[in-house]
Amino acid sequence: MGVLLLIATYMVFDWLDPRDVGAELAAGNTLLGMELEGMFILAAALVVGSLNLVGG
């Protein structure tokens, strides 16, 4: 489930951001990697929050 969520988060990020991720990372653009890391942390926080809400 977690891997699918990471893939879905990346696909949404790739759809919203017009930059070529592979070319940007190959050129040494580390800001793009930090943006992706932030998206993954946000997705994890949403999952934990929803589990706390459902779990009581």
mmCIF file of N, CA and C in Angstrom:
data_model
loop_
_atom_site.group_PDB
_atom_site.id
_atom_site.type_symbol
_atom_site.label_atom_id
_atom_site.label_comp_id
_atom_site.label_asym_id
_atom_site.label_seq_id
_atom_site.Cartn_x
_atom_site.Cartn_y
_atom_site.Cartn_z
ATOM 1 N N MET A 1 0.819 -1.189 0.000
ATOM 2 C CA MET A 1 0.000 0.000 0.000
ATOM 3 C C MET A 1 0.868 1.260 0.000
ATOM 4 N N GLY A 2 1.913 1.249 0.805
ATOM 5 C CA GLY A 2 2.783 2.417 0.887
ATOM 6 C C GLY A 2 3.526 2.694 -0.410
ATOM 7 N N VAL A 3 3.987 1.634 -1.066
ATOM 8 C CA VAL A 3 4.692 1.804 -2.333
ATOM 9 C C VAL A 3 3.748 2.355 -3.394
ATOM 10 N N LEU A 4 2.525 1.864 -3.408
ATOM 11 C CA LEU A 4 1.549 2.384 -4.367
ATOM 12 C C LEU A 4 1.249 3.855 -4.110
ATOM 13 N N LEU A 5 1.197 4.240 -2.847
ATOM 14 C CA LEU A 5 0.973 5.641 -2.509
ATOM 15 C C LEU A 5 2.144 6.509 -2.966
ATOM 16 N N LEU A 6 3.371 6.021 -2.799
ATOM 17 C CA LEU A 6 4.533 6.771 -3.266
ATOM 18 C C LEU A 6 4.522 6.926 -4.780
ATOM 19 N N ILE A 7 4.167 5.866 -5.485
ATOM 20 C CA ILE A 7 4.101 5.933 -6.945
ATOM 21 C C ILE A 7 3.007 6.892 -7.383
ATOM 22 N N ALA A 8 1.846 6.824 -6.733
ATOM 23 C CA ALA A 8 0.744 7.730 -7.079
ATOM 24 C C ALA A 8 1.125 9.180 -6.798
ATOM 25 N N THR A 9 1.809 9.430 -5.683
ATOM 26 C CA THR A 9 2.248 10.790 -5.360
ATOM 27 C C THR A 9 3.223 11.303 -6.406
ATOM 28 N N TYR A 10 4.158 10.458 -6.820
ATOM 29 C CA TYR A 10 5.112 10.860 -7.852
ATOM 30 C C TYR A 10 4.410 11.126 -9.175
ATOM 31 N N MET A 11 3.442 10.300 -9.531
ATOM 32 C CA MET A 11 2.734 10.495 -10.795
ATOM 33 C C MET A 11 1.948 11.803 -10.790
ATOM 34 N N VAL A 12 1.324 12.130 -9.672
ATOM 35 C CA VAL A 12 0.605 13.406 -9.568
ATOM 36 C C VAL A 12 1.591 14.568 -9.661
ATOM 37 N N PHE A 13 2.725 14.463 -8.973
ATOM 38 C CA PHE A 13 3.745 15.513 -9.048
ATOM 39 C C PHE A 13 4.245 15.666 -10.471
ATOM 40 N N ASP A 14 4.498 14.570 -11.151
ATOM 41 C CA ASP A 14 4.985 14.610 -12.525
ATOM 42 C C ASP A 14 3.947 15.220 -13.454
ATOM 43 N N TRP A 15 2.671 14.967 -13.200
ATOM 44 C CA TRP A 15 1.595 15.516 -14.023
ATOM 45 C C TRP A 15 1.458 17.023 -13.800
ATOM 46 N N LEU A 16 1.607 17.471 -12.553
ATOM 47 C CA LEU A 16 1.446 18.889 -12.238
ATOM 48 C C LEU A 16 2.666 19.727 -12.613
ATOM 49 N N ASP A 17 3.856 19.158 -12.566
ATOM 50 C CA ASP A 17 5.090 19.898 -12.799
ATOM 51 C C ASP A 17 5.572 19.652 -14.224
ATOM 52 N N PRO A 18 5.710 20.700 -15.044
ATOM 53 C CA PRO A 18 6.077 20.502 -16.452
ATOM 54 C C PRO A 18 7.554 20.168 -16.677
ATOM 55 N N ARG A 19 8.383 20.219 -15.634
ATOM 56 C CA ARG A 19 9.811 19.950 -15.821
ATOM 57 C C ARG A 19 10.063 18.462 -16.059
ATOM 58 N N ASP A 20 11.141 18.186 -16.806
ATOM 59 C CA ASP A 20 11.572 16.808 -17.033
ATOM 60 C C ASP A 20 12.405 16.372 -15.826
ATOM 61 N N VAL A 21 11.834 15.494 -15.008
ATOM 62 C CA VAL A 21 12.457 15.119 -13.735
ATOM 63 C C VAL A 21 13.821 14.478 -13.965
ATOM 64 N N GLY A 22 13.919 13.568 -14.902
ATOM 65 C CA GLY A 22 15.190 12.887 -15.159
ATOM 66 C C GLY A 22 16.286 13.848 -15.590
ATOM 67 N N ALA A 23 15.952 14.766 -16.479
ATOM 68 C CA ALA A 23 16.949 15.729 -16.955
ATOM 69 C C ALA A 23 17.355 16.701 -15.851
ATOM 70 N N GLU A 24 16.401 17.128 -15.049
ATOM 71 C CA GLU A 24 16.708 18.051 -13.948
ATOM 72 C C GLU A 24 17.623 17.390 -12.913
ATOM 73 N N LEU A 25 17.342 16.139 -12.567
ATOM 74 C CA LEU A 25 18.186 15.446 -11.590
ATOM 75 C C LEU A 25 19.569 15.152 -12.158
ATOM 76 N N ALA A 26 19.641 14.845 -13.462
ATOM 77 C CA ALA A 26 20.937 14.597 -14.092
ATOM 78 C C ALA A 26 21.775 15.874 -14.141
ATOM 79 N N ALA A 27 21.095 17.029 -14.249
ATOM 80 C CA ALA A 27 21.806 18.308 -14.280
ATOM 81 C C ALA A 27 22.224 18.766 -12.886
ATOM 82 N N GLY A 28 21.843 18.029 -11.866
ATOM 83 C CA GLY A 28 22.257 18.360 -10.512
ATOM 84 C C GLY A 28 21.295 19.264 -9.772
ATOM 85 N N ASN A 29 20.066 19.370 -10.223
ATOM 86 C CA ASN A 29 19.066 20.203 -9.559
ATOM 87 C C ASN A 29 18.536 19.450 -8.340
ATOM 88 N N THR A 30 19.064 19.774 -7.176
ATOM 89 C CA THR A 30 18.657 19.062 -5.965
ATOM 90 C C THR A 30 17.353 19.596 -5.390
ATOM 91 N N LEU A 31 16.936 20.801 -5.800
ATOM 92 C CA LEU A 31 15.684 21.360 -5.303
ATOM 93 C C LEU A 31 14.505 20.482 -5.715
ATOM 94 N N LEU A 32 14.565 19.914 -6.902
ATOM 95 C CA LEU A 32 13.496 19.030 -7.364
ATOM 96 C C LEU A 32 13.391 17.799 -6.469
ATOM 97 N N GLY A 33 14.515 17.255 -6.065
ATOM 98 C CA GLY A 33 14.503 16.121 -5.142
ATOM 99 C C GLY A 33 13.917 16.489 -3.790
ATOM 100 N N MET A 34 14.211 17.699 -3.327
ATOM 101 C CA MET A 34 13.642 18.150 -2.056
ATOM 102 C C MET A 34 12.134 18.364 -2.166
ATOM 103 N N GLU A 35 11.674 18.833 -3.327
ATOM 104 C CA GLU A 35 10.233 18.985 -3.537
ATOM 105 C C GLU A 35 9.537 17.623 -3.494
ATOM 106 N N LEU A 36 10.138 16.633 -4.134
ATOM 107 C CA LEU A 36 9.573 15.282 -4.107
ATOM 108 C C LEU A 36 9.575 14.721 -2.690
ATOM 109 N N GLU A 37 10.632 14.966 -1.955
ATOM 110 C CA GLU A 37 10.701 14.501 -0.570
ATOM 111 C C GLU A 37 9.587 15.130 0.262
ATOM 112 N N GLY A 38 9.339 16.403 0.048
ATOM 113 C CA GLY A 38 8.254 17.077 0.753
ATOM 114 C C GLY A 38 6.899 16.505 0.399
ATOM 115 N N MET A 39 6.714 16.157 -0.870
ATOM 116 C CA MET A 39 5.442 15.548 -1.289
ATOM 117 C C MET A 39 5.254 14.190 -0.623
ATOM 118 N N PHE A 40 6.321 13.400 -0.520
ATOM 119 C CA PHE A 40 6.224 12.090 0.117
ATOM 120 C C PHE A 40 5.927 12.222 1.611
ATOM 121 N N ILE A 41 6.548 13.205 2.260
ATOM 122 C CA ILE A 41 6.280 13.427 3.685
ATOM 123 C C ILE A 41 4.840 13.868 3.886
ATOM 124 N N LEU A 42 4.345 14.732 3.009
ATOM 125 C CA LEU A 42 2.952 15.171 3.094
ATOM 126 C C LEU A 42 1.995 13.998 2.903
ATOM 127 N N ALA A 43 2.287 13.124 1.942
ATOM 128 C CA ALA A 43 1.430 11.956 1.715
ATOM 129 C C ALA A 43 1.441 11.039 2.933
ATOM 130 N N ALA A 44 2.608 10.854 3.546
ATOM 131 C CA ALA A 44 2.688 10.014 4.747
ATOM 132 C C ALA A 44 1.908 10.637 5.898
ATOM 133 N N ALA A 45 1.975 11.953 6.041
ATOM 134 C CA ALA A 45 1.229 12.629 7.103
ATOM 135 C C ALA A 45 -0.272 12.490 6.886
ATOM 136 N N LEU A 46 -0.710 12.551 5.640
ATOM 137 C CA LEU A 46 -2.134 12.369 5.350
ATOM 138 C C LEU A 46 -2.598 10.958 5.686
ATOM 139 N N VAL A 47 -1.767 9.967 5.387
ATOM 140 C CA VAL A 47 -2.128 8.583 5.699
ATOM 141 C C VAL A 47 -2.206 8.386 7.209
ATOM 142 N N VAL A 48 -1.224 8.892 7.939
ATOM 143 C CA VAL A 48 -1.229 8.747 9.399
ATOM 144 C C VAL A 48 -2.423 9.473 10.005
ATOM 145 N N GLY A 49 -2.723 10.656 9.510
ATOM 146 C CA GLY A 49 -3.874 11.393 10.012
ATOM 147 C C GLY A 49 -5.180 10.686 9.741
ATOM 148 N N SER A 50 -5.303 10.108 8.554
ATOM 149 C CA SER A 50 -6.542 9.393 8.241
ATOM 150 C C SER A 50 -6.664 8.109 9.060
ATOM 151 N N LEU A 51 -5.543 7.441 9.325
ATOM 152 C CA LEU A 51 -5.592 6.246 10.168
ATOM 153 C C LEU A 51 -5.975 6.598 11.600
ATOM 154 N N ASN A 52 -5.481 7.711 12.100
ATOM 155 C CA ASN A 52 -5.865 8.147 13.443
ATOM 156 C C ASN A 52 -7.337 8.527 13.498
ATOM 157 N N LEU A 53 -7.840 9.115 12.434
ATOM 158 C CA LEU A 53 -9.246 9.508 12.383
ATOM 159 C C LEU A 53 -10.149 8.281 12.332
ATOM 160 N N VAL A 54 -9.783 7.310 11.503
ATOM 161 C CA VAL A 54 -10.597 6.096 11.360
ATOM 162 C C VAL A 54 -10.449 5.197 12.584
ATOM 163 N N GLY A 55 -9.235 5.115 13.119
ATOM 164 C CA GLY A 55 -8.973 4.224 14.246
ATOM 165 C C GLY A 55 -9.562 4.697 15.563
ATOM 166 N N GLY A 56 -9.943 5.920 15.620
ATOM 167 C CA GLY A 56 -10.607 6.385 16.836
ATOM 168 C C GLY A 56 -9.715 7.185 17.662
#
